[in-house]
Short mmCIF file of the N, C-alpha and C atoms (twelve columns), coordinates in Angstrom:
data_MODEL
# 
_entry.id   MODEL 
# 
loop_
_atom_site.group_PDB 
_atom_site.id 
_atom_site.type_symbol 
_atom_site.label_atom_id 
_atom_site.label_alt_id 
_atom_site.label_comp_id 
_atom_site.label_asym_id 
_atom_site.label_seq_id 
_atom_site.Cartn_x 
_atom_site.Cartn_y 
_atom_site.Cartn_z 
_atom_site.pdbx_PDB_model_num 
ATOM 1   N N  . MET A 1   2.647  -114.380 -7.578  1 
ATOM 2   C CA . MET A 1   3.413  -113.324 -6.924  1 
ATOM 3   C C  . MET A 1   4.792  -113.853 -6.548  1 
ATOM 4   N N  . LYS A 2   5.821  -113.074 -6.869  1 
ATOM 5   C CA . LYS A 2   7.181  -113.467 -6.527  1 
ATOM 6   C C  . LYS A 2   7.399  -113.371 -5.025  1 
ATOM 7   N N  . THR A 3   8.075  -114.349 -4.486  1 
ATOM 8   C CA . THR A 3   8.426  -114.286 -3.067  1 
ATOM 9   C C  . THR A 3   9.875  -114.723 -2.879  1 
ATOM 10  N N  . GLY A 4   10.666 -114.600 -3.942  1 
ATOM 11  C CA . GLY A 4   12.052 -115.015 -3.888  1 
ATOM 12  C C  . GLY A 4   12.961 -113.925 -3.358  1 
ATOM 13  N N  . ILE A 5   14.242 -114.180 -3.515  1 
ATOM 14  C CA . ILE A 5   15.251 -113.254 -3.003  1 
ATOM 15  C C  . ILE A 5   15.109 -111.870 -3.633  1 
ATOM 16  N N  . GLY A 6   14.723 -111.817 -4.908  1 
ATOM 17  C CA . GLY A 6   14.569 -110.531 -5.578  1 
ATOM 18  C C  . GLY A 6   13.509 -109.657 -4.939  1 
ATOM 19  N N  . GLU A 7   12.380 -110.258 -4.629  1 
ATOM 20  C CA . GLU A 7   11.291 -109.501 -4.001  1 
ATOM 21  C C  . GLU A 7   11.677 -109.056 -2.589  1 
ATOM 22  N N  . ARG A 8   12.352 -109.934 -1.840  1 
ATOM 23  C CA . ARG A 8   12.804 -109.567 -0.488  1 
ATOM 24  C C  . ARG A 8   13.832 -108.443 -0.541  1 
ATOM 25  N N  . LEU A 9   14.750 -108.526 -1.497  1 
ATOM 26  C CA . LEU A 9   15.758 -107.475 -1.653  1 
ATOM 27  C C  . LEU A 9   15.100 -106.150 -1.981  1 
ATOM 28  N N  . LYS A 10  14.168 -106.183 -2.919  1 
ATOM 29  C CA . LYS A 10  13.471 -104.954 -3.334  1 
ATOM 30  C C  . LYS A 10  12.695 -104.336 -2.173  1 
ATOM 31  N N  . SER A 11  12.002 -105.167 -1.394  1 
ATOM 32  C CA . SER A 11  11.210 -104.623 -0.276  1 
ATOM 33  C C  . SER A 11  12.117 -104.075 0.825   1 
ATOM 34  N N  . ALA A 12  13.238 -104.739 1.082   1 
ATOM 35  C CA . ALA A 12  14.172 -104.250 2.114   1 
ATOM 36  C C  . ALA A 12  14.821 -102.944 1.667   1 
ATOM 37  N N  . ARG A 13  15.167 -102.851 0.396   1 
ATOM 38  C CA . ARG A 13  15.760 -101.619 -0.137  1 
ATOM 39  C C  . ARG A 13  14.755 -100.475 -0.081  1 
ATOM 40  N N  . ALA A 14  13.513 -100.759 -0.459  1 
ATOM 41  C CA . ALA A 14  12.467 -99.730  -0.428  1 
ATOM 42  C C  . ALA A 14  12.192 -99.264  0.997   1 
ATOM 43  N N  . ALA A 15  12.234 -100.187 1.948   1 
ATOM 44  C CA . ALA A 15  12.009 -99.825  3.354   1 
ATOM 45  C C  . ALA A 15  13.079 -98.864  3.859   1 
ATOM 46  N N  . LYS A 16  14.282 -98.971  3.310   1 
ATOM 47  C CA . LYS A 16  15.386 -98.062  3.689   1 
ATOM 48  C C  . LYS A 16  15.388 -96.798  2.833   1 
ATOM 49  N N  . LYS A 17  14.431 -96.727  1.886   1 
ATOM 50  C CA . LYS A 17  14.297 -95.576  0.986   1 
ATOM 51  C C  . LYS A 17  15.590 -95.322  0.199   1 
ATOM 52  N N  . LEU A 18  16.144 -96.410  -0.326  1 
ATOM 53  C CA . LEU A 18  17.367 -96.327  -1.120  1 
ATOM 54  C C  . LEU A 18  17.073 -96.654  -2.579  1 
ATOM 55  N N  . SER A 19  17.747 -95.944  -3.466  1 
ATOM 56  C CA . SER A 19  17.671 -96.315  -4.875  1 
ATOM 57  C C  . SER A 19  18.604 -97.502  -5.090  1 
ATOM 58  N N  . GLN A 20  18.487 -98.142  -6.241  1 
ATOM 59  C CA . GLN A 20  19.384 -99.252  -6.549  1 
ATOM 60  C C  . GLN A 20  20.830 -98.767  -6.580  1 
ATOM 61  N N  . LYS A 21  21.046 -97.582  -7.126  1 
ATOM 62  C CA . LYS A 21  22.394 -97.010  -7.194  1 
ATOM 63  C C  . LYS A 21  22.935 -96.739  -5.799  1 
ATOM 64  N N  . GLU A 22  22.114 -96.168  -4.931  1 
ATOM 65  C CA . GLU A 22  22.555 -95.873  -3.559  1 
ATOM 66  C C  . GLU A 22  22.938 -97.153  -2.821  1 
ATOM 67  N N  . LEU A 23  22.138 -98.206  -3.004  1 
ATOM 68  C CA . LEU A 23  22.453 -99.476  -2.359  1 
ATOM 69  C C  . LEU A 23  23.756 -100.047 -2.901  1 
ATOM 70  N N  . ALA A 24  23.935 -100.002 -4.214  1 
ATOM 71  C CA . ALA A 24  25.161 -100.518 -4.821  1 
ATOM 72  C C  . ALA A 24  26.385 -99.782  -4.279  1 
ATOM 73  N N  . LEU A 25  26.278 -98.472  -4.128  1 
ATOM 74  C CA . LEU A 25  27.396 -97.697  -3.592  1 
ATOM 75  C C  . LEU A 25  27.630 -98.012  -2.113  1 
ATOM 76  N N  . LEU A 26  26.543 -98.221  -1.354  1 
ATOM 77  C CA . LEU A 26  26.678 -98.628  0.054   1 
ATOM 78  C C  . LEU A 26  27.385 -99.977  0.167   1 
ATOM 79  N N  . CYS A 27  27.171 -100.817 -0.817  1 
ATOM 80  C CA . CYS A 27  27.804 -102.134 -0.835  1 
ATOM 81  C C  . CYS A 27  29.277 -102.052 -1.215  1 
ATOM 82  N N  . GLY A 28  29.701 -100.877 -1.668  1 
ATOM 83  C CA . GLY A 28  31.101 -100.696 -2.025  1 
ATOM 84  C C  . GLY A 28  31.414 -101.026 -3.467  1 
ATOM 85  N N  . TRP A 29  30.376 -101.194 -4.272  1 
ATOM 86  C CA . TRP A 29  30.601 -101.480 -5.685  1 
ATOM 87  C C  . TRP A 29  30.884 -100.169 -6.400  1 
ATOM 88  N N  . LYS A 30  31.890 -100.160 -7.225  1 
ATOM 89  C CA . LYS A 30  32.393 -98.940  -7.852  1 
ATOM 90  C C  . LYS A 30  31.330 -98.222  -8.684  1 
ATOM 91  N N  . GLU A 31  31.386 -96.895  -8.566  1 
ATOM 92  C CA . GLU A 31  30.444 -96.079  -9.326  1 
ATOM 93  C C  . GLU A 31  30.793 -96.131  -10.808 1 
ATOM 94  N N  . GLY A 32  29.807 -96.230  -11.607 1 
ATOM 95  C CA . GLY A 32  29.986 -96.273  -13.054 1 
ATOM 96  C C  . GLY A 32  28.634 -96.152  -13.710 1 
ATOM 97  N N  . THR A 33  28.600 -96.314  -15.000 1 
ATOM 98  C CA . THR A 33  27.342 -96.139  -15.720 1 
ATOM 99  C C  . THR A 33  26.324 -97.212  -15.355 1 
ATOM 100 N N  . ASN A 34  26.794 -98.406  -14.972 1 
ATOM 101 C CA . ASN A 34  25.880 -99.507  -14.659 1 
ATOM 102 C C  . ASN A 34  25.991 -99.960  -13.208 1 
ATOM 103 N N  . VAL A 35  26.306 -99.046  -12.299 1 
ATOM 104 C CA . VAL A 35  26.521 -99.439  -10.909 1 
ATOM 105 C C  . VAL A 35  25.269 -100.074 -10.305 1 
ATOM 106 N N  . SER A 36  24.089 -99.680  -10.758 1 
ATOM 107 C CA . SER A 36  22.856 -100.224 -10.185 1 
ATOM 108 C C  . SER A 36  22.380 -101.481 -10.899 1 
ATOM 109 N N  . SER A 37  23.022 -101.864 -12.008 1 
ATOM 110 C CA . SER A 37  22.518 -102.996 -12.781 1 
ATOM 111 C C  . SER A 37  22.599 -104.308 -12.008 1 
ATOM 112 N N  . ARG A 38  23.600 -104.467 -11.150 1 
ATOM 113 C CA . ARG A 38  23.723 -105.700 -10.360 1 
ATOM 114 C C  . ARG A 38  22.520 -105.842 -9.438  1 
ATOM 115 N N  . ILE A 39  22.165 -104.772 -8.732  1 
ATOM 116 C CA . ILE A 39  21.003 -104.789 -7.834  1 
ATOM 117 C C  . ILE A 39  19.738 -105.037 -8.648  1 
ATOM 118 N N  . SER A 40  19.613 -104.364 -9.774  1 
ATOM 119 C CA . SER A 40  18.451 -104.536 -10.642 1 
ATOM 120 C C  . SER A 40  18.304 -105.989 -11.095 1 
ATOM 121 N N  . GLN A 41  19.412 -106.601 -11.490 1 
ATOM 122 C CA . GLN A 41  19.367 -107.996 -11.936 1 
ATOM 123 C C  . GLN A 41  18.996 -108.929 -10.780 1 
ATOM 124 N N  . TYR A 42  19.474 -108.644 -9.589  1 
ATOM 125 C CA . TYR A 42  19.115 -109.461 -8.423  1 
ATOM 126 C C  . TYR A 42  17.619 -109.323 -8.129  1 
ATOM 127 N N  . GLU A 43  17.120 -108.088 -8.182  1 
ATOM 128 C CA . GLU A 43  15.701 -107.855 -7.880  1 
ATOM 129 C C  . GLU A 43  14.785 -108.498 -8.908  1 
ATOM 130 N N  . ARG A 44  15.188 -108.530 -10.157 1 
ATOM 131 C CA . ARG A 44  14.382 -109.160 -11.217 1 
ATOM 132 C C  . ARG A 44  14.653 -110.658 -11.307 1 
ATOM 133 N N  . GLU A 45  15.551 -111.134 -10.461 1 
ATOM 134 C CA . GLU A 45  15.955 -112.546 -10.392 1 
ATOM 135 C C  . GLU A 45  16.498 -113.039 -11.734 1 
ATOM 136 N N  . GLU A 46  17.230 -112.154 -12.403 1 
ATOM 137 C CA . GLU A 46  17.915 -112.507 -13.648 1 
ATOM 138 C C  . GLU A 46  19.327 -113.006 -13.347 1 
ATOM 139 N N  . ARG A 47  19.786 -112.712 -12.153 1 
ATOM 140 C CA . ARG A 47  21.132 -113.077 -11.716 1 
ATOM 141 C C  . ARG A 47  21.034 -113.496 -10.253 1 
ATOM 142 N N  . GLU A 48  21.730 -114.559 -9.913  1 
ATOM 143 C CA . GLU A 48  21.701 -115.046 -8.529  1 
ATOM 144 C C  . GLU A 48  22.893 -114.476 -7.765  1 
ATOM 145 N N  . PRO A 49  22.638 -113.836 -6.617  1 
ATOM 146 C CA . PRO A 49  23.762 -113.267 -5.864  1 
ATOM 147 C C  . PRO A 49  24.647 -114.356 -5.254  1 
ATOM 148 N N  . THR A 50  25.928 -114.052 -5.203  1 
ATOM 149 C CA . THR A 50  26.856 -114.963 -4.542  1 
ATOM 150 C C  . THR A 50  26.659 -114.840 -3.036  1 
ATOM 151 N N  . LEU A 51  27.179 -115.788 -2.292  1 
ATOM 152 C CA . LEU A 51  27.102 -115.719 -0.830  1 
ATOM 153 C C  . LEU A 51  27.764 -114.443 -0.332  1 
ATOM 154 N N  . SER A 52  28.882 -114.093 -0.928  1 
ATOM 155 C CA . SER A 52  29.586 -112.871 -0.548  1 
ATOM 156 C C  . SER A 52  28.701 -111.643 -0.768  1 
ATOM 157 N N  . ASP A 53  28.030 -111.574 -1.921  1 
ATOM 158 C CA . ASP A 53  27.141 -110.443 -2.193  1 
ATOM 159 C C  . ASP A 53  25.954 -110.419 -1.243  1 
ATOM 160 N N  . ILE A 54  25.431 -111.574 -0.887  1 
ATOM 161 C CA . ILE A 54  24.326 -111.635 0.075   1 
ATOM 162 C C  . ILE A 54  24.758 -111.046 1.412   1 
ATOM 163 N N  . MET A 55  25.961 -111.390 1.848   1 
ATOM 164 C CA . MET A 55  26.465 -110.857 3.126   1 
ATOM 165 C C  . MET A 55  26.673 -109.348 3.040   1 
ATOM 166 N N  . ILE A 56  27.225 -108.869 1.932   1 
ATOM 167 C CA . ILE A 56  27.468 -107.431 1.748   1 
ATOM 168 C C  . ILE A 56  26.143 -106.663 1.716   1 
ATOM 169 N N  . ILE A 57  25.182 -107.158 0.952   1 
ATOM 170 C CA . ILE A 57  23.878 -106.496 0.848   1 
ATOM 171 C C  . ILE A 57  23.162 -106.513 2.208   1 
ATOM 172 N N  . SER A 58  23.207 -107.645 2.897   1 
ATOM 173 C CA . SER A 58  22.545 -107.758 4.199   1 
ATOM 174 C C  . SER A 58  23.115 -106.762 5.196   1 
ATOM 175 N N  . LYS A 59  24.423 -106.624 5.178   1 
ATOM 176 C CA . LYS A 59  25.066 -105.662 6.087   1 
ATOM 177 C C  . LYS A 59  24.648 -104.236 5.726   1 
ATOM 178 N N  . ALA A 60  24.651 -103.915 4.436   1 
ATOM 179 C CA . ALA A 60  24.279 -102.570 3.998   1 
ATOM 180 C C  . ALA A 60  22.837 -102.232 4.363   1 
ATOM 181 N N  . LEU A 61  21.951 -103.220 4.261   1 
ATOM 182 C CA . LEU A 61  20.527 -102.993 4.558   1 
ATOM 183 C C  . LEU A 61  20.163 -103.279 6.011   1 
ATOM 184 N N  . GLU A 62  21.141 -103.790 6.781   1 
ATOM 185 C CA . GLU A 62  20.929 -104.155 8.184   1 
ATOM 186 C C  . GLU A 62  19.794 -105.170 8.329   1 
ATOM 187 N N  . ILE A 63  19.887 -106.214 7.493   1 
ATOM 188 C CA . ILE A 63  18.903 -107.293 7.554   1 
ATOM 189 C C  . ILE A 63  19.629 -108.626 7.706   1 
ATOM 190 N N  . SER A 64  18.901 -109.643 8.026   1 
ATOM 191 C CA . SER A 64  19.463 -110.967 8.176   1 
ATOM 192 C C  . SER A 64  19.749 -111.587 6.807   1 
ATOM 193 N N  . PRO A 65  20.960 -112.109 6.603   1 
ATOM 194 C CA . PRO A 65  21.231 -112.800 5.348   1 
ATOM 195 C C  . PRO A 65  20.401 -114.074 5.193   1 
ATOM 196 N N  . VAL A 66  20.005 -114.672 6.303   1 
ATOM 197 C CA . VAL A 66  19.142 -115.863 6.254   1 
ATOM 198 C C  . VAL A 66  17.775 -115.474 5.705   1 
ATOM 199 N N  . TRP A 67  17.235 -114.379 6.192   1 
ATOM 200 C CA . TRP A 67  15.940 -113.914 5.688   1 
ATOM 201 C C  . TRP A 67  16.041 -113.535 4.219   1 
ATOM 202 N N  . LEU A 68  17.096 -112.802 3.850   1 
ATOM 203 C CA . LEU A 68  17.243 -112.387 2.460   1 
ATOM 204 C C  . LEU A 68  17.328 -113.595 1.535   1 
ATOM 205 N N  . THR A 69  18.073 -114.601 1.945   1 
ATOM 206 C CA . THR A 69  18.284 -115.767 1.100   1 
ATOM 207 C C  . THR A 69  17.077 -116.691 1.043   1 
ATOM 208 N N  . PHE A 70  16.520 -117.004 2.213   1 
ATOM 209 C CA . PHE A 70  15.492 -118.044 2.290   1 
ATOM 210 C C  . PHE A 70  14.105 -117.543 2.673   1 
ATOM 211 N N  . GLY A 71  14.007 -116.320 3.167   1 
ATOM 212 C CA . GLY A 71  12.732 -115.816 3.642   1 
ATOM 213 C C  . GLY A 71  12.365 -116.410 4.994   1 
ATOM 214 N N  . ALA A 72  13.334 -117.050 5.636   1 
ATOM 215 C CA . ALA A 72  13.094 -117.714 6.919   1 
ATOM 216 C C  . ALA A 72  13.287 -116.739 8.066   1 
ATOM 217 N N  . PHE A 73  12.610 -117.022 9.136   1 
ATOM 218 C CA . PHE A 73  12.689 -116.218 10.353  1 
ATOM 219 C C  . PHE A 73  12.183 -114.814 10.090  1 
ATOM 220 N N  . GLU A 74  12.469 -113.919 10.997  1 
ATOM 221 C CA . GLU A 74  12.064 -112.532 10.834  1 
ATOM 222 C C  . GLU A 74  13.241 -111.742 10.293  1 
ATOM 223 N N  . VAL A 75  12.976 -110.508 9.944   1 
ATOM 224 C CA . VAL A 75  14.046 -109.649 9.450   1 
ATOM 225 C C  . VAL A 75  14.743 -109.031 10.656  1 
ATOM 226 N N  . TYR A 76  15.871 -109.586 11.034  1 
ATOM 227 C CA . TYR A 76  16.652 -109.031 12.127  1 
ATOM 228 C C  . TYR A 76  17.741 -108.148 11.545  1 
ATOM 229 N N  . SER A 77  18.053 -107.081 12.260  1 
ATOM 230 C CA . SER A 77  19.158 -106.258 11.787  1 
ATOM 231 C C  . SER A 77  20.449 -107.051 11.922  1 
ATOM 232 N N  . SER A 78  21.454 -106.661 11.175  1 
ATOM 233 C CA . SER A 78  22.723 -107.389 11.181  1 
ATOM 234 C C  . SER A 78  23.291 -107.513 12.587  1 
ATOM 235 N N  . SER A 79  23.147 -106.464 13.392  1 
ATOM 236 C CA . SER A 79  23.700 -106.529 14.736  1 
ATOM 237 C C  . SER A 79  22.892 -107.472 15.621  1 
ATOM 238 N N  . ASN A 80  21.582 -107.570 15.386  1 
ATOM 239 C CA . ASN A 80  20.744 -108.425 16.223  1 
ATOM 240 C C  . ASN A 80  20.798 -109.893 15.833  1 
ATOM 241 N N  . TYR A 81  20.916 -110.182 14.542  1 
ATOM 242 C CA . TYR A 81  20.850 -111.583 14.156  1 
ATOM 243 C C  . TYR A 81  22.046 -112.357 14.668  1 
ATOM 244 N N  . LEU A 82  23.166 -111.671 14.898  1 
ATOM 245 C CA . LEU A 82  24.342 -112.365 15.409  1 
ATOM 246 C C  . LEU A 82  24.167 -112.775 16.866  1 
ATOM 247 N N  . THR A 83  23.318 -112.061 17.593  1 
ATOM 248 C CA . THR A 83  23.107 -112.377 19.000  1 
ATOM 249 C C  . THR A 83  21.777 -113.065 19.263  1 
ATOM 250 N N  . ASN A 84  20.947 -113.191 18.249  1 
ATOM 251 C CA . ASN A 84  19.660 -113.839 18.417  1 
ATOM 252 C C  . ASN A 84  19.858 -115.340 18.625  1 
ATOM 253 N N  . PRO A 85  19.190 -115.931 19.621  1 
ATOM 254 C CA . PRO A 85  19.379 -117.354 19.888  1 
ATOM 255 C C  . PRO A 85  19.017 -118.271 18.722  1 
ATOM 256 N N  . LEU A 86  18.181 -117.806 17.804  1 
ATOM 257 C CA . LEU A 86  17.839 -118.632 16.649  1 
ATOM 258 C C  . LEU A 86  19.055 -118.922 15.782  1 
ATOM 259 N N  . TYR A 87  20.046 -118.060 15.866  1 
ATOM 260 C CA . TYR A 87  21.205 -118.188 14.995  1 
ATOM 261 C C  . TYR A 87  22.437 -118.737 15.702  1 
ATOM 262 N N  . LYS A 88  22.314 -119.034 16.988  1 
ATOM 263 C CA . LYS A 88  23.474 -119.533 17.724  1 
ATOM 264 C C  . LYS A 88  23.775 -120.975 17.344  1 
ATOM 265 N N  . ILE A 89  25.050 -121.273 17.273  1 
ATOM 266 C CA . ILE A 89  25.491 -122.628 16.954  1 
ATOM 267 C C  . ILE A 89  25.607 -123.414 18.247  1 
ATOM 268 N N  . ASN A 90  25.108 -124.615 18.230  1 
ATOM 269 C CA . ASN A 90  25.224 -125.499 19.376  1 
ATOM 270 C C  . ASN A 90  26.707 -125.826 19.570  1 
ATOM 271 N N  . PRO A 91  27.304 -125.492 20.740  1 
ATOM 272 C CA . PRO A 91  28.732 -125.731 20.956  1 
ATOM 273 C C  . PRO A 91  29.135 -127.192 20.777  1 
ATOM 274 N N  . SER A 92  28.230 -128.118 21.043  1 
ATOM 275 C CA . SER A 92  28.572 -129.532 20.896  1 
ATOM 276 C C  . SER A 92  28.849 -129.889 19.434  1 
ATOM 277 N N  . LEU A 93  28.312 -129.094 18.508  1 
ATOM 278 C CA . LEU A 93  28.554 -129.344 17.097  1 
ATOM 279 C C  . LEU A 93  29.966 -128.944 16.675  1 
ATOM 280 N N  . LEU A 94  30.618 -128.126 17.499  1 
ATOM 281 C CA . LEU A 94  31.946 -127.659 17.163  1 
ATOM 282 C C  . LEU A 94  33.036 -128.615 17.650  1 
ATOM 283 N N  . LYS A 95  32.682 -129.568 18.489  1 
ATOM 284 C CA . LYS A 95  33.665 -130.512 19.011  1 
ATOM 285 C C  . LYS A 95  33.976 -131.567 17.964  1 
ATOM 286 N N  . LYS A 96  35.237 -131.967 17.925  1 
ATOM 287 C CA . LYS A 96  35.626 -133.051 17.029  1 
ATOM 288 C C  . LYS A 96  35.107 -134.356 17.598  1 
ATOM 289 N N  . PRO A 97  34.569 -135.199 16.751  1 
ATOM 290 C CA . PRO A 97  34.090 -136.488 17.256  1 
ATOM 291 C C  . PRO A 97  35.264 -137.345 17.702  1 
ATOM 292 N N  . GLU A 98  35.062 -138.068 18.792  1 
ATOM 293 C CA . GLU A 98  36.105 -138.953 19.268  1 
ATOM 294 C C  . GLU A 98  36.093 -140.228 18.454  1 
ATOM 295 N N  . LEU A 99  37.270 -140.688 18.104  1 
ATOM 296 C CA . LEU A 99  37.385 -141.919 17.341  1 
ATOM 297 C C  . LEU A 99  37.344 -143.113 18.276  1 
ATOM 298 N N  . GLU A 100 36.692 -144.150 17.836  1 
ATOM 299 C CA . GLU A 100 36.643 -145.369 18.651  1 
ATOM 300 C C  . GLU A 100 37.993 -146.046 18.627  1 
ATOM 301 N N  . LYS A 101 38.382 -146.640 19.767  1 
ATOM 302 C CA . LYS A 101 39.676 -147.322 19.864  1 
ATOM 303 C C  . LYS A 101 39.533 -148.773 19.582  1 
# 
């Protein structure tokens, strides 16, 4: 049984009751004869989404990009995952290391 990004994408899209075309249009990808082919290829794992596409799809589906990419954690909506403590960066990691004298 597949448990990769394609299966997670397909289940999240189905939970929102969206067709592949509807999701592609929500993502802002231009309408055309093959507008849904990108989503279809991602779901069949024939094409790997870029980080940018993962962020766009996650926002459109209101899911966590971490969950979509890795299957880690729970499926948090886009608004919740930004405030969830699991995703907070330790402020000490943002400080520049002091150089020894």
